[in-house]
Coordinates of C-alpha atoms and ligand atoms in Angstrom, one line a residue:
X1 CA 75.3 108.0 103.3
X2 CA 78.3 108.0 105.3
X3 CA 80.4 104.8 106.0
X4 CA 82.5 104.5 109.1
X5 CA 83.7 100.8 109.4
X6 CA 85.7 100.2 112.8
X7 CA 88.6 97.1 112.5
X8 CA 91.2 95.7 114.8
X9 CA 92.4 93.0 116.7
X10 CA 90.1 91.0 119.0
X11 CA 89.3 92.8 122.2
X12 CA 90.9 96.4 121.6
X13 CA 87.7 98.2 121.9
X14 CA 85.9 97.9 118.0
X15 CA 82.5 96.9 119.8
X16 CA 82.5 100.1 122.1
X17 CA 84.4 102.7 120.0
X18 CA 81.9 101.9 117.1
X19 CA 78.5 101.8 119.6
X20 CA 80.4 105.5 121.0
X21 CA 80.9 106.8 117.6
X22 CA 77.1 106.0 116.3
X23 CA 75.8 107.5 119.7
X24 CA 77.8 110.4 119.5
X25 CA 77.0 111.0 115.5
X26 CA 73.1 110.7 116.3
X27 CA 73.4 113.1 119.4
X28 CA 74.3 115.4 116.6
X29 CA 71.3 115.0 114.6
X30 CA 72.0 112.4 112.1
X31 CA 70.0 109.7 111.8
X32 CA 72.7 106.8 112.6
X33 CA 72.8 102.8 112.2
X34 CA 75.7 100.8 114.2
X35 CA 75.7 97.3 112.1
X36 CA 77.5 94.7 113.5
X37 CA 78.5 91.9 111.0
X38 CA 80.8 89.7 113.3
X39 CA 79.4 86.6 114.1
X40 CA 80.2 86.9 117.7
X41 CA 77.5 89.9 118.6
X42 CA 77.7 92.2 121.5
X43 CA 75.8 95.6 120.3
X44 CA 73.4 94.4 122.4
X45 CA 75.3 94.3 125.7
X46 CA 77.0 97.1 125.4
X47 CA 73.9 99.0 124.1
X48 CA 72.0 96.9 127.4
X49 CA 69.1 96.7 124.6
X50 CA 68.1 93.8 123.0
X51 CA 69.5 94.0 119.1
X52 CA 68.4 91.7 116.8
X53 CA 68.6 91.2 112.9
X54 CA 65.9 93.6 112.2
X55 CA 67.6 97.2 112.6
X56 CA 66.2 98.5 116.3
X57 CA 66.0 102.1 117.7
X58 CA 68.0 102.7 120.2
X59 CA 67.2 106.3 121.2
X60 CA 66.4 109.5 119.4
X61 CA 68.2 109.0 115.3
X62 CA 70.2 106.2 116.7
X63 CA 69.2 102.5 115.1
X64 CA 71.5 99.4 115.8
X65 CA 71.5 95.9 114.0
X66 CA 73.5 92.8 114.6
X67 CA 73.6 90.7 110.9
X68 CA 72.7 87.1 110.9
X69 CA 75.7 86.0 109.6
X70 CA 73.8 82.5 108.8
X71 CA 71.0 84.2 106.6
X72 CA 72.7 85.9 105.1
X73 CA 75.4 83.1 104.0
X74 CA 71.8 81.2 103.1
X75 CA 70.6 84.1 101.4
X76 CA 73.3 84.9 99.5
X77 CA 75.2 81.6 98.7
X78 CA 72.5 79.2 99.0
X79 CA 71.9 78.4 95.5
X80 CA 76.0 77.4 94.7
X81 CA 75.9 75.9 98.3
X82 CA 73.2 73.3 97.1
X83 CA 75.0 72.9 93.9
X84 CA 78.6 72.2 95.5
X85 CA 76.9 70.0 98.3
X86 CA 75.4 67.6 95.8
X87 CA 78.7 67.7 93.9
X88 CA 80.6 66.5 96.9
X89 CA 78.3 64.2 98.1
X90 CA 78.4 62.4 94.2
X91 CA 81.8 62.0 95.3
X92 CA 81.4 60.1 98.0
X93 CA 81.4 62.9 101.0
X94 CA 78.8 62.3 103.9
X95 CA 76.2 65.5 103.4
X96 CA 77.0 67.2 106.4
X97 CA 80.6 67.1 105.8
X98 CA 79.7 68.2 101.8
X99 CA 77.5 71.0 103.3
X100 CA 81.0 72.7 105.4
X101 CA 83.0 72.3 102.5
X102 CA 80.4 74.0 100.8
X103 CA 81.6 77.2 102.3
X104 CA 84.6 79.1 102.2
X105 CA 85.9 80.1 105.6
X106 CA 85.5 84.3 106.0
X107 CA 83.1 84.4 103.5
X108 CA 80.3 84.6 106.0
X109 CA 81.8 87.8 107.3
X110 CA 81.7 88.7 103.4
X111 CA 77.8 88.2 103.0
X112 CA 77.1 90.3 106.3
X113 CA 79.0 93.1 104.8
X114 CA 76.9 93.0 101.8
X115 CA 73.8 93.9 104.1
X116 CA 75.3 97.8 104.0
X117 CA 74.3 97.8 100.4
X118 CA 70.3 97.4 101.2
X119 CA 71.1 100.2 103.9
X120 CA 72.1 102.8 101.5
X121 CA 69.7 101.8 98.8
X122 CA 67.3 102.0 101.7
X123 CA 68.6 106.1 101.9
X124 CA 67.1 106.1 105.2
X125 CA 70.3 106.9 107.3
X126 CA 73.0 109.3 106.9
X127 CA 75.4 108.0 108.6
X128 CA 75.8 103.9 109.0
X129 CA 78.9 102.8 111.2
X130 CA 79.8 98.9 110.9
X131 CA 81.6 96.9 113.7
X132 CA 83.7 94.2 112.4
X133 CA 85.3 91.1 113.1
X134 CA 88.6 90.6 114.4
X135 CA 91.1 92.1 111.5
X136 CA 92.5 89.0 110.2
X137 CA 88.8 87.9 108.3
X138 CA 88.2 91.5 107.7
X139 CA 91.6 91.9 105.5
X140 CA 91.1 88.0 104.0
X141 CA 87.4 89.6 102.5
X142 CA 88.4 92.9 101.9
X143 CA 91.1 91.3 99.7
X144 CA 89.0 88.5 98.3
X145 CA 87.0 91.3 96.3
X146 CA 90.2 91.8 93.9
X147 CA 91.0 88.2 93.5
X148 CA 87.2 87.4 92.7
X149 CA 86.8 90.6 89.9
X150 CA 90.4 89.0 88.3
X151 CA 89.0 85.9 87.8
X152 CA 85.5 86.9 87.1
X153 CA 87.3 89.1 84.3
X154 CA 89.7 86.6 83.0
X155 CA 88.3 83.2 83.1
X156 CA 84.7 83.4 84.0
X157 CA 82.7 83.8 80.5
X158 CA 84.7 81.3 78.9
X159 CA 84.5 78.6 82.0
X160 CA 80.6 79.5 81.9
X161 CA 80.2 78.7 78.0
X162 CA 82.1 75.4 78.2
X163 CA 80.8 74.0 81.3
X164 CA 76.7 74.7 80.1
X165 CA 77.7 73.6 76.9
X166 CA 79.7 70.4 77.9
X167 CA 77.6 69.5 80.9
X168 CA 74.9 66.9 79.3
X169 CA 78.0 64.7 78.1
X170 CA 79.9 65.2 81.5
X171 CA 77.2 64.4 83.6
X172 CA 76.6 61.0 82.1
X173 CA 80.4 60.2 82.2
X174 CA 81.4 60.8 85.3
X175 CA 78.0 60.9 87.2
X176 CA 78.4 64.3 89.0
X177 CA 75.8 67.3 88.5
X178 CA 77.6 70.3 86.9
X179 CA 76.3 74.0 87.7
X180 CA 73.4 74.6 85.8
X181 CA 72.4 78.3 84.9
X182 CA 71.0 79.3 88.1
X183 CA 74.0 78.6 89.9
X184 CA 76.1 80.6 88.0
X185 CA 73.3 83.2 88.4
X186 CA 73.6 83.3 91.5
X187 CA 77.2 83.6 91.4
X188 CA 76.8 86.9 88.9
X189 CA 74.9 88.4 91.6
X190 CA 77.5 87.8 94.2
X191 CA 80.2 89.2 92.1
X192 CA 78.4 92.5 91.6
X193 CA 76.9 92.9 95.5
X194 CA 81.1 92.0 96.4
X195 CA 82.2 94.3 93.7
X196 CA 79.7 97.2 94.8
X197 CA 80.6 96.5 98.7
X198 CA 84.2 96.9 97.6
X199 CA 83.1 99.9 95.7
X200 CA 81.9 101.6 98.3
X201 CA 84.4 101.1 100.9
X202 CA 86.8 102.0 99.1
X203 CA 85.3 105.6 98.2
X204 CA 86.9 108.0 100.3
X205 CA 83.8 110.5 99.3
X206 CA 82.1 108.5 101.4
X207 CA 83.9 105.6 103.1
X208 CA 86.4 106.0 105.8
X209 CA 88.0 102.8 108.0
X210 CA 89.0 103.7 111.8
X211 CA 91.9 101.4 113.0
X212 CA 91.4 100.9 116.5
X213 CA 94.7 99.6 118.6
X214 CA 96.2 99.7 122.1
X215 CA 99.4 100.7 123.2
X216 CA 100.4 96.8 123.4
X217 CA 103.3 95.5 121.3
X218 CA 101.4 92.8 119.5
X219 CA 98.0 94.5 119.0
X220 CA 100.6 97.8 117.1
X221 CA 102.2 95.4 115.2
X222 CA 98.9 93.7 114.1
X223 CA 97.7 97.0 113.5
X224 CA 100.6 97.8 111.6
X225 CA 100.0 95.2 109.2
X226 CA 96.4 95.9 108.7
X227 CA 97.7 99.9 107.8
X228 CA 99.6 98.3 105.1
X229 CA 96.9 96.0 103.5
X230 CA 94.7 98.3 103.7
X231 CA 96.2 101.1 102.0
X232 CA 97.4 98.2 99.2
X233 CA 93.8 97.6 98.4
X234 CA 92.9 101.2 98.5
X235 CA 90.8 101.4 101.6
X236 CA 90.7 105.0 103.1
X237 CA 91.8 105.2 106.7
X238 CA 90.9 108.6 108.4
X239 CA 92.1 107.9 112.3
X240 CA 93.5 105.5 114.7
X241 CA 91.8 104.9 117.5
X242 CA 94.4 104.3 120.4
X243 CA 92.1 102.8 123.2
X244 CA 92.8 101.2 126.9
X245 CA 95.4 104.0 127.5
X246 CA 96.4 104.0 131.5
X247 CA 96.1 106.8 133.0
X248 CA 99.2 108.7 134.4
X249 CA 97.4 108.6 137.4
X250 CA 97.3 104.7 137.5
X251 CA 100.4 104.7 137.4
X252 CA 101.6 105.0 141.0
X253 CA 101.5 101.1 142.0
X254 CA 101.2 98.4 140.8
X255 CA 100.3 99.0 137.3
X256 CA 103.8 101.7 137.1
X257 CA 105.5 99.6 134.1
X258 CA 102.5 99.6 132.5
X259 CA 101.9 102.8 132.3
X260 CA 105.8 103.7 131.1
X261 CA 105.8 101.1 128.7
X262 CA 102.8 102.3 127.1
X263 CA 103.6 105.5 127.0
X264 CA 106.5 104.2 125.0
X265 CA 104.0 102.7 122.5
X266 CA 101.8 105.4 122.0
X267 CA 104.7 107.6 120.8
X268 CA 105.6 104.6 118.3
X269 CA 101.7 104.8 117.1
X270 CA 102.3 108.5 117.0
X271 CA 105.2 108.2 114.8
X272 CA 104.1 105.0 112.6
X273 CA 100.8 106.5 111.5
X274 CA 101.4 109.9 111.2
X275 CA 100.1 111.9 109.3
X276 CA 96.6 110.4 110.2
X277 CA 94.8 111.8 113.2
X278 CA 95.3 109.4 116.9
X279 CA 92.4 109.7 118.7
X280 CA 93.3 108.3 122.3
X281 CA 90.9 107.0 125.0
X282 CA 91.4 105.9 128.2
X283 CA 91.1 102.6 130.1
X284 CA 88.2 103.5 132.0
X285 CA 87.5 102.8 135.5
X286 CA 84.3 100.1 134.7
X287 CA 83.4 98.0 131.5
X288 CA 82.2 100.1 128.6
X289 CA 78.6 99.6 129.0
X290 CA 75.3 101.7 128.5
X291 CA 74.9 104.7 127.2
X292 CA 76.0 107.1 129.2
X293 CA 79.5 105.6 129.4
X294 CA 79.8 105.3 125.5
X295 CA 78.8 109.1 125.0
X296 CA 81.6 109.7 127.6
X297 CA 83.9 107.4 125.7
X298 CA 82.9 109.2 122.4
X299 CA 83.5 112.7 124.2
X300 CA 87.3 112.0 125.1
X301 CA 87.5 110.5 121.3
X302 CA 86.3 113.2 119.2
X303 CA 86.4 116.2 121.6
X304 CA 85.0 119.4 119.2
X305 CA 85.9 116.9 116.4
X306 CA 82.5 115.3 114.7
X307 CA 82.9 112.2 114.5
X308 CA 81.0 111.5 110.7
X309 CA 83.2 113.9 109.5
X310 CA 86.3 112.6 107.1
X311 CA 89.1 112.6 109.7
X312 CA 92.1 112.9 107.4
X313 CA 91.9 112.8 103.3
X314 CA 95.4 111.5 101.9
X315 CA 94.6 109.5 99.4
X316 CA 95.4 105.7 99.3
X317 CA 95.8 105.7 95.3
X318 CA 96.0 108.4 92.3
X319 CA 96.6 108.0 88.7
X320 CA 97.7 111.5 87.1
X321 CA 99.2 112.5 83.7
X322 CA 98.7 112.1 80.1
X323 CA 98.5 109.7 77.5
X324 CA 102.1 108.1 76.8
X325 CA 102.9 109.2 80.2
X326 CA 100.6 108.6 83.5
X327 CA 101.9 108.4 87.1
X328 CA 100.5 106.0 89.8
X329 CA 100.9 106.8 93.5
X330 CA 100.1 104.5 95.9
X331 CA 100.1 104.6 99.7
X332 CA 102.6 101.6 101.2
X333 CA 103.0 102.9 104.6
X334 CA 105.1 101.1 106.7
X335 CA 106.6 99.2 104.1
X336 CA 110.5 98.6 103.2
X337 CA 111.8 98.5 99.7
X338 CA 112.8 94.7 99.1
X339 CA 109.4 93.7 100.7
X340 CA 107.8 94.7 97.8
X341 CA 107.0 92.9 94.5
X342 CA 106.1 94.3 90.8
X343 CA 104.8 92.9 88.2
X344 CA 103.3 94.2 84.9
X345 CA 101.3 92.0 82.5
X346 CA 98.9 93.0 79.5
X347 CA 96.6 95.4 81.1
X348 CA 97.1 94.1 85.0
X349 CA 99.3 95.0 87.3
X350 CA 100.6 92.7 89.9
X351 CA 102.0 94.3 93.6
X352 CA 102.9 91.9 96.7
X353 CA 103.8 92.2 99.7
X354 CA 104.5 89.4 102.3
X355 CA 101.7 87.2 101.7
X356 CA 99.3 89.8 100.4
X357 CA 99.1 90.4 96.4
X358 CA 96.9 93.0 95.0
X359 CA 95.7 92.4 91.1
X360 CA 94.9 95.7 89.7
X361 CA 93.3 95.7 86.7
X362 CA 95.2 99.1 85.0
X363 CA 92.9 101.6 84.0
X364 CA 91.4 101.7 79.6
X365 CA 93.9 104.8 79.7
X366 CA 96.8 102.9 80.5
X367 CA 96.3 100.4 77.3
X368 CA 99.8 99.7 75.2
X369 CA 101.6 101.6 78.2
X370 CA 104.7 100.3 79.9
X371 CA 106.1 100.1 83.3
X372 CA 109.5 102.8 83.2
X373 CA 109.9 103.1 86.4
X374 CA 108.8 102.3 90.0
X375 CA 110.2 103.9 93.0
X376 CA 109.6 103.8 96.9
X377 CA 109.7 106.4 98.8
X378 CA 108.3 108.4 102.2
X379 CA 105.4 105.4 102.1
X380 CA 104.5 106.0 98.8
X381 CA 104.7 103.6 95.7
X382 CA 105.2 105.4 92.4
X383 CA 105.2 103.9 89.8
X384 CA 105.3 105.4 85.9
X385 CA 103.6 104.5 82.9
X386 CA 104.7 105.6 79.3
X387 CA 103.7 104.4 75.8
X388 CA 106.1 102.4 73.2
X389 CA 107.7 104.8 70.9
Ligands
LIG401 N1 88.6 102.2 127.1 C1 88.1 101.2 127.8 N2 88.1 101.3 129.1 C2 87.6 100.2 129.8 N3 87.1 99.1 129.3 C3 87.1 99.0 127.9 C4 87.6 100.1 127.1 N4 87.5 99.7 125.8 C5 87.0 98.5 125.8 N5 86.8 98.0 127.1 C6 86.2 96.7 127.5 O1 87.0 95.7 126.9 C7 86.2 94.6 126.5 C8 86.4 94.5 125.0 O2 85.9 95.6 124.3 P1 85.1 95.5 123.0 O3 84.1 94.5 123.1 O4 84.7 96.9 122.6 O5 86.3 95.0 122.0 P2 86.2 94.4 120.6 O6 87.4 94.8 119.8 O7 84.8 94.7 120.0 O8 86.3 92.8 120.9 P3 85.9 91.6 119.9 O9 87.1 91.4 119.1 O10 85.8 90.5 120.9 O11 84.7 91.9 119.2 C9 84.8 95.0 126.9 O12 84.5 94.4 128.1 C10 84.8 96.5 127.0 O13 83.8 96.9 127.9
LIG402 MG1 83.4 93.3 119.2

């Protein structure tokens, strides 16, 4: 199954160029699914059909689905959610305040994204595009996946074996229930669904993210930022989606600055994000709803392009080489040499930039090697491995 997930700032166009893109994929014979897993819905305006949590067909090979972000939190976290409610209410917390601290903020957005898995198990569609939420979440869960497999893989086993095995003495001393076995069940099974959704996003055999933007000074620098993270956590990015582009022909009157000025911008997206594809689209004359108008939209997108195709292959990470001397690459874009942080430790390695860090735990073929060197250049990170003599 293909994966197109659509990201960017609130109210550039994620909700119309994702319902355009599905339409214009199951036009084309593929049997499609537009998922929406922000909490804040709107398939079902623009669609002008009711959508609900069950997937519903739109028209001919074209299914849409907004995610109940609150089942699937219950679903998914219910169990530890119980657990951490009752241990903040044994320490004093009312139980409705215990219940919201029960849950980590974004990780809602986390558990709706989970729901593509039981779409591609389901190997009913060949194509499944997702609208997100607003970027910032999306990046803070995207991330989340890496920090969660670090501590899963350095601390977890041994935190499990000492909490079941210490909890009948704890729990009389300081009269608090510990997790029992079914919590940290429960939390097993997130780990692997938020490994495997991680997994599969990150495949660029399958997975591709679209970053949508306007030709607006903060929404290209937001976007900018979200080119970066992205790429540090290995998310394939095929195209940019510059949307709400004036036409020249608005640009008579009143609206003349704009349309300079963002002219001005879209040559800066040109140049930031090259080599990947832009794909512009105009700020149409009416709201983007219906059908009709989100084939058109698609149309101007794609043009003879097919829009589940892979837009653009470079690829966000590569390890090459031979033992005693491999050669990572990855894709910084957008990123200047003193903003960026190495470290190397046992068999992790440890980049940051700004306030993102990305913990990669270093391939088995990279045991008892060394960093030698690590070099920046053209938006690429390389960095070189070789063994102890
Ligand atoms: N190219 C366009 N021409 C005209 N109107 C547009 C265009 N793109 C989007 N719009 C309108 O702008 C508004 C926001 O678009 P949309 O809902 O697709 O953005 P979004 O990124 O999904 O927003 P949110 O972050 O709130 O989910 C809608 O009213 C939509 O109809
Ligand atoms: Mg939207």
């Amino acid at each position: 199954m293909r994966v197109i997930l659509f990201t960017g700032k609130g109210g550039v166009g994620k909700t119309s160029l994702s319902t355009a893109t599905a339409l214009a994929c199951a036009r084309r014979g593929k049997k499609t699914i537009v998922l929406s897993t922000d909490a804040a819905h709107s398939l079902g305006d623009v669609l002008q059909t009711t959508v609900g949590n069950e997937a519903v067909q739109v028209e001919k090979n074209l299914w849409a689905q907004e995610v109940s972000v609150h089942a699937e939190l219950r679903r998914n976290w219910g169990r530890v959610q119980k657990y951490l409610t009752q241990f903040l209410a044994s320490q004093g917390y009312q139980e409705a305040v215990a219940e919201e601290l029960a849950v980590v903020p974004g990780m809602e957005d986390l558990f709706a994204l989970i729901k593509l898995l039981e779409i591609r198990d389901g190997g009913e569609f060949d194509v499944a595009i997702i609208d997100c939420a607003p970027t910032g979440s999306t990046l803070q869960l995207l991330g989340l996946a890496d920090v969660l497999q670090w501590y899963m893989e350095k601390f977890y086993d041994i935190e499990k074996k000492i909490a079941l095995a210490i909890k009948p003495i704890v729990e009389r001393v300081i009269k608090a229930p510990m997790p029992d076995k079914d919590v940290y069940a429960n939390i097993e099974k997130i780990y692997d669904r938020v490994i495997a959704v991680r997994d599969l996003l990150t495949d660029p055999a399958h997975s591709s993210i679209r970053l949508v933007t306007n030709p607006e000074k903060i929404v290209l620098q937001e976007t900018q930022r979200a080119h970066t993270y992205l790429s540090l956590f290995g998310y394939p990015i095929d195209a940019v989606m510059a949307n709400r582009v004036l036409p020249a022909a608005a640009g008579d009157g009143y609206f003349k600055g704009w349309v300079e000025r963002q002219q001005e911008y879209i040559d800066q997206i040109e140049r930031s994000f090259a080599p990947l594809p832009i794909l512009q689209t105009p700020m149409f004359a009416e709201e983007m709803l219906g059908l009709d108008m989100l084939a058109e939209m698609a149309n101007v997108a794609y043009g003879d392009r097919d829009p589940s195709d892979v837009l653009w292959t470079g690829r966000p990470f590569k390890l090459d080489g031979s033992p005693g001397n491999y050669d990572m690459v990855l894709a910084l874009p957008g990123v200047e040499k003193d903003e960026v942080d190495l470290w190397a430790k046992d068999e992790e390695l440890i980049i940051s930039i700004g306030n993102y860090q990305r913990h990669l735990i270093l391939p088995r073929a990279l045991d008892e090697h060394f960093v030698t060197r690590a070099r920046l250049t053209d938006g690429y990170f390389h960095i070189h491995f070789a063994k102890e003599a």
